[in-house]
Amino acid sequence: KSVGTDYEKLHKLNQLSRRICAEKLDIETINSELEKAKNCKNYPFFIECLCFMVIAAAFTLFFGGNLIEIIISAFVGLLVTIPWALFGKETAKRLLFPVACLLFCMPMASFLAIFTVPLRLLVSSISTGVLSLFGMDIVRHGNVITLPNVLVEEGKAFSVGIADPCSGLRSIVALIAVSVGYGYFTQTTWPRRAILLISSVPIAVLCNIIRIMSICLIARFGSTSYAVGEGHDFLGFIVF
């Protein structure tokens, strides 16, 4: 038997309260309306689940989510509905955090795509500026970093472009997910958890800048093919 809040009955009681204040109902009418509210039929459980799934899916669709993201959102909505409907509000509150963490399983590209270009420009600009301070001959055109003194095939200058996968957005999302879980289980106050969560963003950006600078240094003082090949993958694994 469900021990949750019956929102349909609560809605009818709210309506009755307003009528009592507005219409000065007599006691017989009030008792009759209370009996109607008490005996009103609830929505079937599968209807409640379906409604929560549709709401979650529609929310994702509104923000430009793709089919996979819509399915995941609907599944999360279902997982929230089941404990709420069957076991009540308190049980649902206990399960809210682990269920909400499932949202990190959702590909965030559709929601956060607007940040990829600014991130690419930011990390390429900072990387170029720092390396220039140390005397390296380096030029930036948008999100493309060029080393004029480092030549590759056909005498062309070595260049590396900061593509969408290298913007650092994925690492930011991953680090946020880790910080959320770590903060929830290790920190006792919400301000500390918030500080840990907020700090994960600049840390992820800094790590990406270090990776890009390392690629440029390897190309300058080592091998250009290694810098954009095995070195690129290896640095991503080590830094993050």
Short mmCIF file of N, CA, C and O in Angstrom, two decimals, residues 10 16 34 48-49 54 68 77-78 98 102-103 115 125 136 144 146 150 156 168 182 186 189 227 234:
data_model
loop_
_atom_site.label_atom_id
_atom_site.label_comp_id
_atom_site.label_asym_id
_atom_site.label_seq_id
_atom_site.Cartn_x
_atom_site.Cartn_y
_atom_site.Cartn_z
N LEU A 10 -5.54 16.15 -1.96
CA LEU A 10 -5.06 17.43 -1.44
C LEU A 10 -5.56 18.59 -2.29
O LEU A 10 -5.93 19.65 -1.77
N LEU A 16 -11.90 23.03 -1.70
CA LEU A 16 -12.96 23.16 -0.71
C LEU A 16 -12.66 24.28 0.28
O LEU A 16 -13.57 25.04 0.66
N LEU A 34 -16.29 16.89 1.75
CA LEU A 34 -15.19 16.13 2.36
C LEU A 34 -15.32 14.64 2.04
O LEU A 34 -14.32 13.95 1.80
N GLU A 48 0.74 7.42 -13.32
CA GLU A 48 1.67 8.32 -12.63
C GLU A 48 3.09 8.16 -13.18
O GLU A 48 3.78 9.16 -13.43
N CYS A 49 3.51 6.91 -13.36
CA CYS A 49 4.85 6.67 -13.91
C CYS A 49 4.97 7.25 -15.31
O CYS A 49 5.98 7.90 -15.65
N VAL A 54 7.03 11.28 -19.19
CA VAL A 54 6.75 12.24 -20.26
C VAL A 54 7.27 13.62 -19.88
O VAL A 54 7.85 14.32 -20.72
N ILE A 68 18.73 9.52 -27.43
CA ILE A 68 19.34 8.81 -26.30
C ILE A 68 19.15 9.59 -25.01
O ILE A 68 18.80 9.03 -23.95
N GLY A 77 13.16 9.78 -14.69
CA GLY A 77 11.84 10.16 -14.19
C GLY A 77 11.08 8.98 -13.63
O GLY A 77 10.40 9.08 -12.61
N LEU A 78 11.21 7.82 -14.28
CA LEU A 78 10.56 6.61 -13.79
C LEU A 78 11.14 6.19 -12.44
O LEU A 78 10.40 5.80 -11.52
N PRO A 98 21.19 9.40 -5.50
CA PRO A 98 21.71 8.38 -6.44
C PRO A 98 20.95 8.34 -7.76
O PRO A 98 21.55 8.09 -8.81
N LEU A 102 22.33 9.57 -12.02
CA LEU A 102 22.20 8.87 -13.29
C LEU A 102 22.14 9.84 -14.47
O LEU A 102 22.38 9.45 -15.61
N LEU A 103 21.84 11.11 -14.21
CA LEU A 103 21.81 12.10 -15.28
C LEU A 103 23.19 12.28 -15.89
O LEU A 103 23.31 12.73 -17.04
N PHE A 115 29.10 25.91 -25.16
CA PHE A 115 30.32 26.23 -24.43
C PHE A 115 31.58 25.73 -25.13
O PHE A 115 32.69 26.08 -24.70
N SER A 125 44.10 30.30 -26.31
CA SER A 125 44.65 31.63 -26.02
C SER A 125 45.59 31.60 -24.83
O SER A 125 46.70 32.15 -24.88
N MET A 136 58.87 31.00 -26.54
CA MET A 136 58.62 30.12 -27.68
C MET A 136 57.95 30.91 -28.80
O MET A 136 57.05 31.71 -28.56
N VAL A 144 43.46 27.50 -33.66
CA VAL A 144 44.59 26.78 -34.26
C VAL A 144 45.89 27.40 -33.77
O VAL A 144 46.11 28.61 -33.90
N THR A 146 50.00 27.48 -34.09
CA THR A 146 51.05 27.20 -35.07
C THR A 146 52.41 27.51 -34.50
O THR A 146 52.59 28.51 -33.80
N VAL A 150 58.83 25.14 -36.40
CA VAL A 150 58.78 23.67 -36.42
C VAL A 150 58.13 23.25 -37.74
O VAL A 150 56.95 23.50 -37.97
N LYS A 156 55.86 22.76 -44.34
CA LYS A 156 54.80 23.51 -43.67
C LYS A 156 55.07 23.59 -42.18
O LYS A 156 55.65 22.68 -41.58
N GLY A 168 37.76 20.36 -23.74
CA GLY A 168 37.79 20.15 -22.30
C GLY A 168 36.41 20.02 -21.69
O GLY A 168 36.28 19.82 -20.48
N TYR A 182 32.08 12.64 -4.60
CA TYR A 182 33.08 12.74 -3.54
C TYR A 182 32.62 13.73 -2.46
O TYR A 182 32.75 13.46 -1.26
N THR A 186 31.95 12.75 1.49
CA THR A 186 33.09 13.11 2.35
C THR A 186 32.93 14.45 3.05
O THR A 186 33.57 14.67 4.07
N THR A 189 29.09 19.60 5.10
CA THR A 189 28.30 20.83 4.95
C THR A 189 28.12 21.15 3.46
O THR A 189 28.99 20.87 2.64
N ALA A 227 53.69 13.99 -31.08
CA ALA A 227 52.90 15.00 -30.36
C ALA A 227 51.42 14.91 -30.70
O ALA A 227 50.57 15.10 -29.84
N PHE A 234 48.36 9.80 -24.81
CA PHE A 234 49.03 9.53 -23.55
C PHE A 234 48.89 10.71 -22.58
O PHE A 234 48.61 10.52 -21.39
#
